[in-house]
Amino acid sequence: MHFALVSNGSLLTPEQPDVTVPWWSFSKTVLAAAAMSLVRDGLIGLDDGLPEGPFTLRQLLRHEAGLADYSELADYHAAVARNDAPWSAAEMLQRLDAARLRYAPGDGWRYSNVGYLFVARLIERVTGLALEEALTQRVFLPLGLSRVRLATTRADLVGVSMGAALTYDPGWVYHGLLVGQLADAVLCLDRLLAGHLLPQSLLREMQTARALGGPIAGRPWVAPGYALGLMQGTVEGGFTLSGHTGAGPGSVVAVYCCVNGGNTASCAVFCEDGDQGAVETKLVRRLINLATK
């Protein structure tokens, strides 16, 4: 298990050499940050309608658009396990019957990778740039990060810690799979939430969460919620965390920030062949210990 820690804006000396890892669904936080930069610049509004369906950017970012998710398809998991070539996005959407909304936008909540595929397309459409270039210009360079990249082929994962999933094809991540050093993941979140990219008004919007009920069995969440590209809520001990957990074949990554009084602490954890609950529990212990020093 690998850790990267930031205390009050400073990256702490790692306990072990930094590793290049798949960011899995922490990529959603980056996509949300890029989309919010478009809002900041007046290029789109959070509550504007979108051509992909009768929902808004805010609803996509908070998983309130009514969309299903391709992780619900047994054929998807079987194809990944067989190391099949990824389906095209059009084929995936057709197999999922994605045009059929599962509830009216805004009336419910359902985690959906498809929603973030639409966010990625929106970013490309509005900027006129390929996704990697748009994320670099709108998020990574402003936050002082230069080593993050988008993996689109198996060759792009050479040298990336993938656990047992050595032959995984990143094309199965339809909104895009970012890879980078674990330290860059924690710096990305810490600097984003410290206001290095967005004005305070948009940061407040980004951190306004939909409550998702009570405790989650096997995980440290007491009162979980989901904001705009951020998992956010209260964990054991009464602390509020903001960030994202991501899991894929062979590994789990979790990246979170905690503010306690005048102290701000951020932590990223990566584990090969772990489960989300165990990784989050380890992170919470490290983060709370750092935030209360």
PDB file of C-alpha atoms in Angstrom:
ATOM      1  CA  MET A   1       0.000   0.000   0.000  1.00  0.00           C
ATOM      2  CA  HIS A   2       1.376   3.409  -0.992  1.00  0.00           C
ATOM      3  CA  PHE A   3       0.611   6.783   0.624  1.00  0.00           C
ATOM      4  CA  ALA A   4       1.158  10.422  -0.342  1.00  0.00           C
ATOM      5  CA  LEU A   5       0.423  13.185   2.175  1.00  0.00           C
ATOM      6  CA  VAL A   6       0.025  16.967   2.057  1.00  0.00           C
ATOM      7  CA  SER A   7      -0.129  19.048   5.227  1.00  0.00           C
ATOM      8  CA  ASN A   8      -1.203  22.703   4.990  1.00  0.00           C
ATOM      9  CA  GLY A   9      -0.173  22.833   1.355  1.00  0.00           C
ATOM     10  CA  SER A  10       3.220  21.104   1.673  1.00  0.00           C
ATOM     11  CA  LEU A  11       3.924  17.652   0.265  1.00  0.00           C
ATOM     12  CA  LEU A  12       5.478  15.493   2.960  1.00  0.00           C
ATOM     13  CA  THR A  13       8.457  13.269   2.255  1.00  0.00           C
ATOM     14  CA  PRO A  14       6.960   9.960   1.091  1.00  0.00           C
ATOM     15  CA  GLU A  15       7.542   6.850   3.152  1.00  0.00           C
ATOM     16  CA  GLN A  16       8.228   4.876  -0.023  1.00  0.00           C
ATOM     17  CA  PRO A  17       9.175   5.761  -3.605  1.00  0.00           C
ATOM     18  CA  ASP A  18       6.365   7.423  -5.524  1.00  0.00           C
ATOM     19  CA  VAL A  19       4.581   5.258  -8.053  1.00  0.00           C
ATOM     20  CA  THR A  20       2.679   5.907 -11.250  1.00  0.00           C
ATOM     21  CA  VAL A  21      -0.853   4.624 -10.770  1.00  0.00           C
ATOM     22  CA  PRO A  22      -4.216   4.587 -12.508  1.00  0.00           C
ATOM     23  CA  TRP A  23      -6.385   7.323 -11.070  1.00  0.00           C
ATOM     24  CA  TRP A  24      -9.560   5.355 -11.859  1.00  0.00           C
ATOM     25  CA  SER A  25     -12.581   7.392 -10.751  1.00  0.00           C
ATOM     26  CA  PHE A  26     -10.484  10.156  -9.227  1.00  0.00           C
ATOM     27  CA  SER A  27     -10.435  11.121 -12.920  1.00  0.00           C
ATOM     28  CA  LYS A  28     -14.037  12.281 -12.349  1.00  0.00           C
ATOM     29  CA  THR A  29     -12.819  14.953  -9.942  1.00  0.00           C
ATOM     30  CA  VAL A  30     -10.442  16.242 -12.622  1.00  0.00           C
ATOM     31  CA  LEU A  31     -13.190  16.208 -15.256  1.00  0.00           C
ATOM     32  CA  ALA A  32     -15.458  18.106 -12.867  1.00  0.00           C
ATOM     33  CA  ALA A  33     -12.725  20.673 -12.205  1.00  0.00           C
ATOM     34  CA  ALA A  34     -12.256  21.214 -15.950  1.00  0.00           C
ATOM     35  CA  ALA A  35     -16.007  21.582 -16.439  1.00  0.00           C
ATOM     36  CA  MET A  36     -16.178  24.084 -13.569  1.00  0.00           C
ATOM     37  CA  SER A  37     -13.401  26.092 -15.243  1.00  0.00           C
ATOM     38  CA  LEU A  38     -15.702  26.398 -18.264  1.00  0.00           C
ATOM     39  CA  VAL A  39     -18.400  27.751 -15.943  1.00  0.00           C
ATOM     40  CA  ARG A  40     -15.848  30.134 -14.408  1.00  0.00           C
ATOM     41  CA  ASP A  41     -15.034  31.486 -17.864  1.00  0.00           C
ATOM     42  CA  GLY A  42     -18.677  31.935 -18.836  1.00  0.00           C
ATOM     43  CA  LEU A  43     -18.547  29.277 -21.571  1.00  0.00           C
ATOM     44  CA  ILE A  44     -21.385  27.225 -20.088  1.00  0.00           C
ATOM     45  CA  GLY A  45     -23.720  27.406 -17.109  1.00  0.00           C
ATOM     46  CA  LEU A  46     -24.131  24.721 -14.481  1.00  0.00           C
ATOM     47  CA  ASP A  47     -27.860  24.617 -15.162  1.00  0.00           C
ATOM     48  CA  ASP A  48     -27.751  24.916 -18.940  1.00  0.00           C
ATOM     49  CA  GLY A  49     -29.415  22.165 -20.966  1.00  0.00           C
ATOM     50  CA  LEU A  50     -27.172  19.800 -22.927  1.00  0.00           C
ATOM     51  CA  PRO A  51     -27.574  18.116 -26.334  1.00  0.00           C
ATOM     52  CA  GLU A  52     -26.967  14.632 -24.862  1.00  0.00           C
ATOM     53  CA  GLY A  53     -30.308  14.645 -23.038  1.00  0.00           C
ATOM     54  CA  PRO A  54     -32.828  16.527 -20.886  1.00  0.00           C
ATOM     55  CA  PHE A  55     -30.381  17.187 -18.060  1.00  0.00           C
ATOM     56  CA  THR A  56     -27.887  19.818 -16.979  1.00  0.00           C
ATOM     57  CA  LEU A  57     -24.165  19.873 -16.305  1.00  0.00           C
ATOM     58  CA  ARG A  58     -24.856  20.082 -12.580  1.00  0.00           C
ATOM     59  CA  GLN A  59     -27.005  16.939 -12.767  1.00  0.00           C
ATOM     60  CA  LEU A  60     -24.322  15.068 -14.722  1.00  0.00           C
ATOM     61  CA  LEU A  61     -21.591  16.045 -12.283  1.00  0.00           C
ATOM     62  CA  ARG A  62     -23.683  14.999  -9.266  1.00  0.00           C
ATOM     63  CA  HIS A  63     -25.040  11.756 -10.825  1.00  0.00           C
ATOM     64  CA  GLU A  64     -28.590  13.094 -10.810  1.00  0.00           C
ATOM     65  CA  ALA A  65     -29.228  12.934 -14.578  1.00  0.00           C
ATOM     66  CA  GLY A  66     -31.183   9.658 -14.588  1.00  0.00           C
ATOM     67  CA  LEU A  67     -28.558   7.750 -16.555  1.00  0.00           C
ATOM     68  CA  ALA A  68     -27.745   4.073 -16.144  1.00  0.00           C
ATOM     69  CA  ASP A  69     -24.172   2.798 -15.882  1.00  0.00           C
ATOM     70  CA  TYR A  70     -22.380   0.243 -18.040  1.00  0.00           C
ATOM     71  CA  SER A  71     -20.990  -1.457 -14.919  1.00  0.00           C
ATOM     72  CA  GLU A  72     -24.507  -2.915 -14.610  1.00  0.00           C
ATOM     73  CA  LEU A  73     -23.941  -5.010 -17.757  1.00  0.00           C
ATOM     74  CA  ALA A  74     -22.782  -8.576 -17.145  1.00  0.00           C
ATOM     75  CA  ASP A  75     -21.436  -8.663 -20.716  1.00  0.00           C
ATOM     76  CA  TYR A  76     -19.186  -5.701 -19.899  1.00  0.00           C
ATOM     77  CA  HIS A  77     -17.520  -7.493 -16.973  1.00  0.00           C
ATOM     78  CA  ALA A  78     -17.180 -10.697 -19.011  1.00  0.00           C
ATOM     79  CA  ALA A  79     -15.566  -8.841 -21.911  1.00  0.00           C
ATOM     80  CA  VAL A  80     -13.072  -7.087 -19.619  1.00  0.00           C
ATOM     81  CA  ALA A  81     -12.198 -10.411 -17.954  1.00  0.00           C
ATOM     82  CA  ARG A  82     -11.552 -11.991 -21.367  1.00  0.00           C
ATOM     83  CA  ASN A  83      -9.288  -9.076 -22.377  1.00  0.00           C
ATOM     84  CA  ASP A  84     -11.572  -8.302 -25.319  1.00  0.00           C
ATOM     85  CA  ALA A  85     -11.043  -5.121 -27.291  1.00  0.00           C
ATOM     86  CA  PRO A  86     -13.273  -2.387 -25.833  1.00  0.00           C
ATOM     87  CA  TRP A  87     -16.613  -1.729 -27.464  1.00  0.00           C
ATOM     88  CA  SER A  88     -17.004   1.597 -29.180  1.00  0.00           C
ATOM     89  CA  ALA A  89     -18.801   4.215 -27.108  1.00  0.00           C
ATOM     90  CA  ALA A  90     -21.758   3.974 -29.498  1.00  0.00           C
ATOM     91  CA  GLU A  91     -21.999   0.205 -29.010  1.00  0.00           C
ATOM     92  CA  MET A  92     -21.752   0.537 -25.235  1.00  0.00           C
ATOM     93  CA  LEU A  93     -24.547   3.129 -25.176  1.00  0.00           C
ATOM     94  CA  GLN A  94     -26.705   0.931 -27.393  1.00  0.00           C
ATOM     95  CA  ARG A  95     -26.154  -2.169 -25.224  1.00  0.00           C
ATOM     96  CA  LEU A  96     -27.059  -0.138 -22.148  1.00  0.00           C
ATOM     97  CA  ASP A  97     -30.117   1.472 -23.762  1.00  0.00           C
ATOM     98  CA  ALA A  98     -28.597   4.661 -22.368  1.00  0.00           C
ATOM     99  CA  ALA A  99     -31.114   6.975 -24.018  1.00  0.00           C
ATOM    100  CA  ARG A 100     -33.791   5.588 -21.695  1.00  0.00           C
ATOM    101  CA  LEU A 101     -33.479   7.569 -18.488  1.00  0.00           C
ATOM    102  CA  ARG A 102     -34.067   5.535 -15.317  1.00  0.00           C
ATOM    103  CA  TYR A 103     -35.675   8.485 -13.504  1.00  0.00           C
ATOM    104  CA  ALA A 104     -36.471  12.118 -14.258  1.00  0.00           C
ATOM    105  CA  PRO A 105     -33.315  14.276 -13.982  1.00  0.00           C
ATOM    106  CA  GLY A 106     -32.982  15.718 -10.502  1.00  0.00           C
ATOM    107  CA  ASP A 107     -35.482  13.289  -8.957  1.00  0.00           C
ATOM    108  CA  GLY A 108     -32.988  10.629  -7.877  1.00  0.00           C
ATOM    109  CA  TRP A 109     -29.361   9.561  -7.668  1.00  0.00           C
ATOM    110  CA  ARG A 110     -27.528   6.801  -9.519  1.00  0.00           C
ATOM    111  CA  TYR A 111     -23.768   6.586  -9.997  1.00  0.00           C
ATOM    112  CA  SER A 112     -23.071   6.666 -13.717  1.00  0.00           C
ATOM    113  CA  ASN A 113     -19.824   6.556 -15.658  1.00  0.00           C
ATOM    114  CA  VAL A 114     -21.917   7.399 -18.729  1.00  0.00           C
ATOM    115  CA  GLY A 115     -22.640  10.810 -17.236  1.00  0.00           C
ATOM    116  CA  TYR A 116     -18.928  11.534 -17.096  1.00  0.00           C
ATOM    117  CA  LEU A 117     -18.475  10.342 -20.684  1.00  0.00           C
ATOM    118  CA  PHE A 118     -20.912  13.125 -21.552  1.00  0.00           C
ATOM    119  CA  VAL A 119     -18.924  15.553 -19.369  1.00  0.00           C
ATOM    120  CA  ALA A 120     -15.720  14.608 -21.231  1.00  0.00           C
ATOM    121  CA  ARG A 121     -17.478  15.175 -24.566  1.00  0.00           C
ATOM    122  CA  LEU A 122     -18.748  18.540 -23.339  1.00  0.00           C
ATOM    123  CA  ILE A 123     -15.222  19.632 -22.404  1.00  0.00           C
ATOM    124  CA  GLU A 124     -13.916  18.660 -25.840  1.00  0.00           C
ATOM    125  CA  ARG A 125     -16.836  20.335 -27.613  1.00  0.00           C
ATOM    126  CA  VAL A 126     -16.612  23.648 -25.753  1.00  0.00           C
ATOM    127  CA  THR A 127     -12.802  23.925 -25.809  1.00  0.00           C
ATOM    128  CA  GLY A 128     -12.281  22.507 -29.308  1.00  0.00           C
ATOM    129  CA  LEU A 129      -9.430  20.424 -27.861  1.00  0.00           C
ATOM    130  CA  ALA A 130      -8.775  16.730 -27.408  1.00  0.00           C
ATOM    131  CA  LEU A 131      -9.544  15.694 -23.836  1.00  0.00           C
ATOM    132  CA  GLU A 132      -5.938  15.281 -22.655  1.00  0.00           C
ATOM    133  CA  GLU A 133      -4.952  18.716 -23.966  1.00  0.00           C
ATOM    134  CA  ALA A 134      -8.048  20.320 -22.467  1.00  0.00           C
ATOM    135  CA  LEU A 135      -7.375  18.794 -19.035  1.00  0.00           C
ATOM    136  CA  THR A 136      -3.723  19.814 -19.233  1.00  0.00           C
ATOM    137  CA  GLN A 137      -4.530  23.428 -20.098  1.00  0.00           C
ATOM    138  CA  ARG A 138      -7.509  23.861 -17.765  1.00  0.00           C
ATOM    139  CA  VAL A 139      -6.461  21.825 -14.717  1.00  0.00           C
ATOM    140  CA  PHE A 140      -2.958  20.430 -14.595  1.00  0.00           C
ATOM    141  CA  LEU A 141      -0.874  23.404 -15.726  1.00  0.00           C
ATOM    142  CA  PRO A 142      -2.776  25.891 -13.520  1.00  0.00           C
ATOM    143  CA  LEU A 143      -2.237  23.542 -10.577  1.00  0.00           C
ATOM    144  CA  GLY A 144       1.466  23.114 -11.309  1.00  0.00           C
ATOM    145  CA  LEU A 145       1.292  19.472 -12.433  1.00  0.00           C
ATOM    146  CA  SER A 146       3.091  18.237 -15.546  1.00  0.00           C
ATOM    147  CA  ARG A 147       3.318  14.450 -15.228  1.00  0.00           C
ATOM    148  CA  VAL A 148      -0.324  13.384 -15.601  1.00  0.00           C
ATOM    149  CA  ARG A 149      -1.493  11.825 -18.851  1.00  0.00           C
ATOM    150  CA  LEU A 150      -4.491  10.124 -20.397  1.00  0.00           C
ATOM    151  CA  ALA A 151      -4.108   6.399 -21.058  1.00  0.00           C
ATOM    152  CA  THR A 152      -5.981   5.240 -24.159  1.00  0.00           C
ATOM    153  CA  THR A 153      -4.174   2.018 -25.153  1.00  0.00           C
ATOM    154  CA  ARG A 154      -2.527  -0.895 -23.348  1.00  0.00           C
ATOM    155  CA  ALA A 155       0.855   0.554 -24.331  1.00  0.00           C
ATOM    156  CA  ASP A 156       0.030   3.675 -22.297  1.00  0.00           C
ATOM    157  CA  LEU A 157      -0.063   1.527 -19.141  1.00  0.00           C
ATOM    158  CA  VAL A 158       3.497   0.241 -19.447  1.00  0.00           C
ATOM    159  CA  GLY A 159       5.262   1.278 -16.238  1.00  0.00           C
ATOM    160  CA  VAL A 160       1.968   1.926 -14.432  1.00  0.00           C
ATOM    161  CA  SER A 161       1.224  -0.128 -11.304  1.00  0.00           C
ATOM    162  CA  MET A 162      -1.777  -2.202 -12.387  1.00  0.00           C
ATOM    163  CA  GLY A 163      -1.674  -5.045  -9.865  1.00  0.00           C
ATOM    164  CA  ALA A 164      -2.931  -8.272 -11.424  1.00  0.00           C
ATOM    165  CA  ALA A 165      -4.523  -6.401 -14.368  1.00  0.00           C
ATOM    166  CA  LEU A 166      -1.377  -6.318 -16.477  1.00  0.00           C
ATOM    167  CA  THR A 167      -3.273  -6.654 -19.770  1.00  0.00           C
ATOM    168  CA  TYR A 168      -6.070  -4.192 -18.979  1.00  0.00           C
ATOM    169  CA  ASP A 169      -7.205  -1.977 -21.845  1.00  0.00           C
ATOM    170  CA  PRO A 170      -7.961   1.595 -20.663  1.00  0.00           C
ATOM    171  CA  GLY A 171     -10.412   1.974 -23.531  1.00  0.00           C
ATOM    172  CA  TRP A 172     -12.942   0.333 -21.205  1.00  0.00           C
ATOM    173  CA  VAL A 173     -12.987   3.569 -19.164  1.00  0.00           C
ATOM    174  CA  TYR A 174     -15.245   5.582 -21.434  1.00  0.00           C
ATOM    175  CA  HIS A 175     -14.783   8.960 -19.727  1.00  0.00           C
ATOM    176  CA  GLY A 176     -10.996   8.531 -19.892  1.00  0.00           C
ATOM    177  CA  LEU A 177      -8.425   7.012 -17.527  1.00  0.00           C
ATOM    178  CA  LEU A 178      -5.822   9.368 -16.135  1.00  0.00           C
ATOM    179  CA  VAL A 179      -2.521   7.972 -14.878  1.00  0.00           C
ATOM    180  CA  GLY A 180       0.075   9.781 -12.855  1.00  0.00           C
ATOM    181  CA  GLN A 181       2.177   9.711  -9.743  1.00  0.00           C
ATOM    182  CA  LEU A 182       0.316   9.301  -6.474  1.00  0.00           C
ATOM    183  CA  ALA A 183       1.873  12.536  -5.181  1.00  0.00           C
ATOM    184  CA  ASP A 184       0.405  14.425  -8.128  1.00  0.00           C
ATOM    185  CA  ALA A 185      -3.061  13.068  -7.337  1.00  0.00           C
ATOM    186  CA  VAL A 186      -2.968  14.374  -3.777  1.00  0.00           C
ATOM    187  CA  LEU A 187      -1.471  17.708  -4.874  1.00  0.00           C
ATOM    188  CA  CYS A 188      -4.172  18.042  -7.528  1.00  0.00           C
ATOM    189  CA  LEU A 189      -6.967  17.703  -4.968  1.00  0.00           C
ATOM    190  CA  ASP A 190      -5.273  19.794  -2.303  1.00  0.00           C
ATOM    191  CA  ARG A 191      -4.587  22.708  -4.656  1.00  0.00           C
ATOM    192  CA  LEU A 192      -8.036  22.495  -6.240  1.00  0.00           C
ATOM    193  CA  LEU A 193      -9.807  22.705  -2.877  1.00  0.00           C
ATOM    194  CA  ALA A 194      -7.408  25.416  -1.677  1.00  0.00           C
ATOM    195  CA  GLY A 195      -8.733  27.706  -4.412  1.00  0.00           C
ATOM    196  CA  HIS A 196      -5.850  27.608  -6.897  1.00  0.00           C
ATOM    197  CA  LEU A 197      -8.201  27.013  -9.845  1.00  0.00           C
ATOM    198  CA  LEU A 198     -11.724  28.213  -9.063  1.00  0.00           C
ATOM    199  CA  PRO A 199     -13.214  31.199  -7.225  1.00  0.00           C
ATOM    200  CA  GLN A 200     -14.736  30.526  -3.811  1.00  0.00           C
ATOM    201  CA  SER A 201     -18.275  30.796  -5.166  1.00  0.00           C
ATOM    202  CA  LEU A 202     -17.691  27.909  -7.571  1.00  0.00           C
ATOM    203  CA  LEU A 203     -15.790  25.905  -4.973  1.00  0.00           C
ATOM    204  CA  ARG A 204     -18.866  26.161  -2.745  1.00  0.00           C
ATOM    205  CA  GLU A 205     -21.023  24.928  -5.623  1.00  0.00           C
ATOM    206  CA  MET A 206     -18.576  22.092  -6.291  1.00  0.00           C
ATOM    207  CA  GLN A 207     -18.700  20.992  -2.643  1.00  0.00           C
ATOM    208  CA  THR A 208     -22.489  21.158  -2.252  1.00  0.00           C
ATOM    209  CA  ALA A 209     -23.377  17.495  -1.822  1.00  0.00           C
ATOM    210  CA  ARG A 210     -26.506  15.424  -2.155  1.00  0.00           C
ATOM    211  CA  ALA A 211     -26.918  13.332   1.011  1.00  0.00           C
ATOM    212  CA  LEU A 212     -26.953   9.616   0.250  1.00  0.00           C
ATOM    213  CA  GLY A 213     -28.288   8.159   3.481  1.00  0.00           C
ATOM    214  CA  GLY A 214     -26.619   6.523   6.442  1.00  0.00           C
ATOM    215  CA  PRO A 215     -23.487   4.441   7.033  1.00  0.00           C
ATOM    216  CA  ILE A 216     -22.089   2.179   4.297  1.00  0.00           C
ATOM    217  CA  ALA A 217     -21.342  -1.346   5.494  1.00  0.00           C
ATOM    218  CA  GLY A 218     -17.645  -2.167   5.416  1.00  0.00           C
ATOM    219  CA  ARG A 219     -16.630   1.413   4.687  1.00  0.00           C
ATOM    220  CA  PRO A 220     -15.846   4.332   7.033  1.00  0.00           C
ATOM    221  CA  TRP A 221     -18.657   6.597   5.775  1.00  0.00           C
ATOM    222  CA  VAL A 222     -21.183   7.595   8.451  1.00  0.00           C
ATOM    223  CA  ALA A 223     -23.089  10.165   6.375  1.00  0.00           C
ATOM    224  CA  PRO A 224     -21.980   9.859   2.728  1.00  0.00           C
ATOM    225  CA  GLY A 225     -22.851  12.329   0.009  1.00  0.00           C
ATOM    226  CA  TYR A 226     -21.903  13.236  -3.537  1.00  0.00           C
ATOM    227  CA  ALA A 227     -21.126  16.754  -4.750  1.00  0.00           C
ATOM    228  CA  LEU A 228     -19.884  17.872  -8.192  1.00  0.00           C
ATOM    229  CA  GLY A 229     -17.258  15.259  -8.989  1.00  0.00           C
ATOM    230  CA  LEU A 230     -16.509  14.811  -5.314  1.00  0.00           C
ATOM    231  CA  MET A 231     -17.460  12.105  -2.848  1.00  0.00           C
ATOM    232  CA  GLN A 232     -18.093  14.097   0.302  1.00  0.00           C
ATOM    233  CA  GLY A 233     -19.428  13.332   3.748  1.00  0.00           C
ATOM    234  CA  THR A 234     -18.791  12.494   7.366  1.00  0.00           C
ATOM    235  CA  VAL A 235     -16.618   9.562   8.383  1.00  0.00           C
ATOM    236  CA  GLU A 236     -16.011   7.787  11.671  1.00  0.00           C
ATOM    237  CA  GLY A 237     -14.715  10.311  14.185  1.00  0.00           C
ATOM    238  CA  GLY A 238     -16.979  13.076  12.903  1.00  0.00           C
ATOM    239  CA  PHE A 239     -14.607  14.503  10.298  1.00  0.00           C
ATOM    240  CA  THR A 240     -15.784  15.625   6.848  1.00  0.00           C
ATOM    241  CA  LEU A 241     -13.833  14.361   3.862  1.00  0.00           C
ATOM    242  CA  SER A 242     -13.934  15.550   0.265  1.00  0.00           C
ATOM    243  CA  GLY A 243     -12.336  13.694  -2.638  1.00  0.00           C
ATOM    244  CA  HIS A 244     -12.891  10.485  -4.560  1.00  0.00           C
ATOM    245  CA  THR A 245     -12.295   6.754  -4.412  1.00  0.00           C
ATOM    246  CA  GLY A 246     -11.631   4.805  -7.586  1.00  0.00           C
ATOM    247  CA  ALA A 247     -11.430   1.096  -8.255  1.00  0.00           C
ATOM    248  CA  GLY A 248     -10.700  -0.989 -11.303  1.00  0.00           C
ATOM    249  CA  PRO A 249      -9.339  -4.424 -12.101  1.00  0.00           C
ATOM    250  CA  GLY A 250      -6.296  -4.998  -9.908  1.00  0.00           C
ATOM    251  CA  SER A 251      -6.199  -1.877  -7.734  1.00  0.00           C
ATOM    252  CA  VAL A 252      -7.909   0.834  -5.685  1.00  0.00           C
ATOM    253  CA  VAL A 253      -6.998   4.503  -5.261  1.00  0.00           C
ATOM    254  CA  ALA A 254      -8.489   6.987  -2.778  1.00  0.00           C
ATOM    255  CA  VAL A 255      -7.704  10.716  -2.640  1.00  0.00           C
ATOM    256  CA  TYR A 256      -9.261  12.932   0.056  1.00  0.00           C
ATOM    257  CA  CYS A 257      -8.888  16.238   1.868  1.00  0.00           C
ATOM    258  CA  CYS A 258      -9.903  17.064   5.448  1.00  0.00           C
ATOM    259  CA  VAL A 259     -10.066  20.481   7.122  1.00  0.00           C
ATOM    260  CA  ASN A 260      -9.860  20.596  10.920  1.00  0.00           C
ATOM    261  CA  GLY A 261      -9.781  24.059  12.430  1.00  0.00           C
ATOM    262  CA  GLY A 262      -6.732  25.772  10.977  1.00  0.00           C
ATOM    263  CA  ASN A 263      -5.221  22.568   9.609  1.00  0.00           C
ATOM    264  CA  THR A 264      -5.765  21.189   6.122  1.00  0.00           C
ATOM    265  CA  ALA A 265      -4.587  17.671   5.336  1.00  0.00           C
ATOM    266  CA  SER A 266      -4.834  15.674   2.134  1.00  0.00           C
ATOM    267  CA  CYS A 267      -3.963  12.029   1.577  1.00  0.00           C
ATOM    268  CA  ALA A 268      -3.825   9.663  -1.378  1.00  0.00           C
ATOM    269  CA  VAL A 269      -3.659   5.898  -0.943  1.00  0.00           C
ATOM    270  CA  PHE A 270      -3.052   3.279  -3.620  1.00  0.00           C
ATOM    271  CA  CYS A 271      -3.338  -0.458  -3.094  1.00  0.00           C
ATOM    272  CA  GLU A 272      -2.977  -3.323  -5.506  1.00  0.00           C
ATOM    273  CA  ASP A 273      -5.658  -5.976  -5.096  1.00  0.00           C
ATOM    274  CA  GLY A 274      -7.330  -4.235  -2.143  1.00  0.00           C
ATOM    275  CA  ASP A 275     -10.976  -3.390  -1.542  1.00  0.00           C
ATOM    276  CA  GLN A 276     -12.427   0.101  -1.306  1.00  0.00           C
ATOM    277  CA  GLY A 277     -13.472  -0.165   2.334  1.00  0.00           C
ATOM    278  CA  ALA A 278     -10.054  -1.277   3.571  1.00  0.00           C
ATOM    279  CA  VAL A 279      -8.253   1.389   1.549  1.00  0.00           C
ATOM    280  CA  GLU A 280     -10.603   4.141   2.724  1.00  0.00           C
ATOM    281  CA  THR A 281     -10.228   3.039   6.343  1.00  0.00           C
ATOM    282  CA  LYS A 282      -6.433   3.242   6.118  1.00  0.00           C
ATOM    283  CA  LEU A 283      -6.716   6.669   4.501  1.00  0.00           C
ATOM    284  CA  VAL A 284      -9.093   8.000   7.160  1.00  0.00           C
ATOM    285  CA  ARG A 285      -6.709   6.989   9.941  1.00  0.00           C
ATOM    286  CA  ARG A 286      -3.747   8.691   8.260  1.00  0.00           C
ATOM    287  CA  LEU A 287      -5.745  11.771   7.335  1.00  0.00           C
ATOM    288  CA  ILE A 288      -7.291  12.357  10.737  1.00  0.00           C
ATOM    289  CA  ASN A 289      -3.956  11.820  12.458  1.00  0.00           C
ATOM    290  CA  LEU A 290      -2.392  14.412  10.165  1.00  0.00           C
ATOM    291  CA  ALA A 291      -5.282  16.884  10.485  1.00  0.00           C
ATOM    292  CA  THR A 292      -5.280  16.815  14.282  1.00  0.00           C
ATOM    293  CA  LYS A 293      -1.541  17.327  14.813  1.00  0.00           C
TER     294      LYS A 293
END
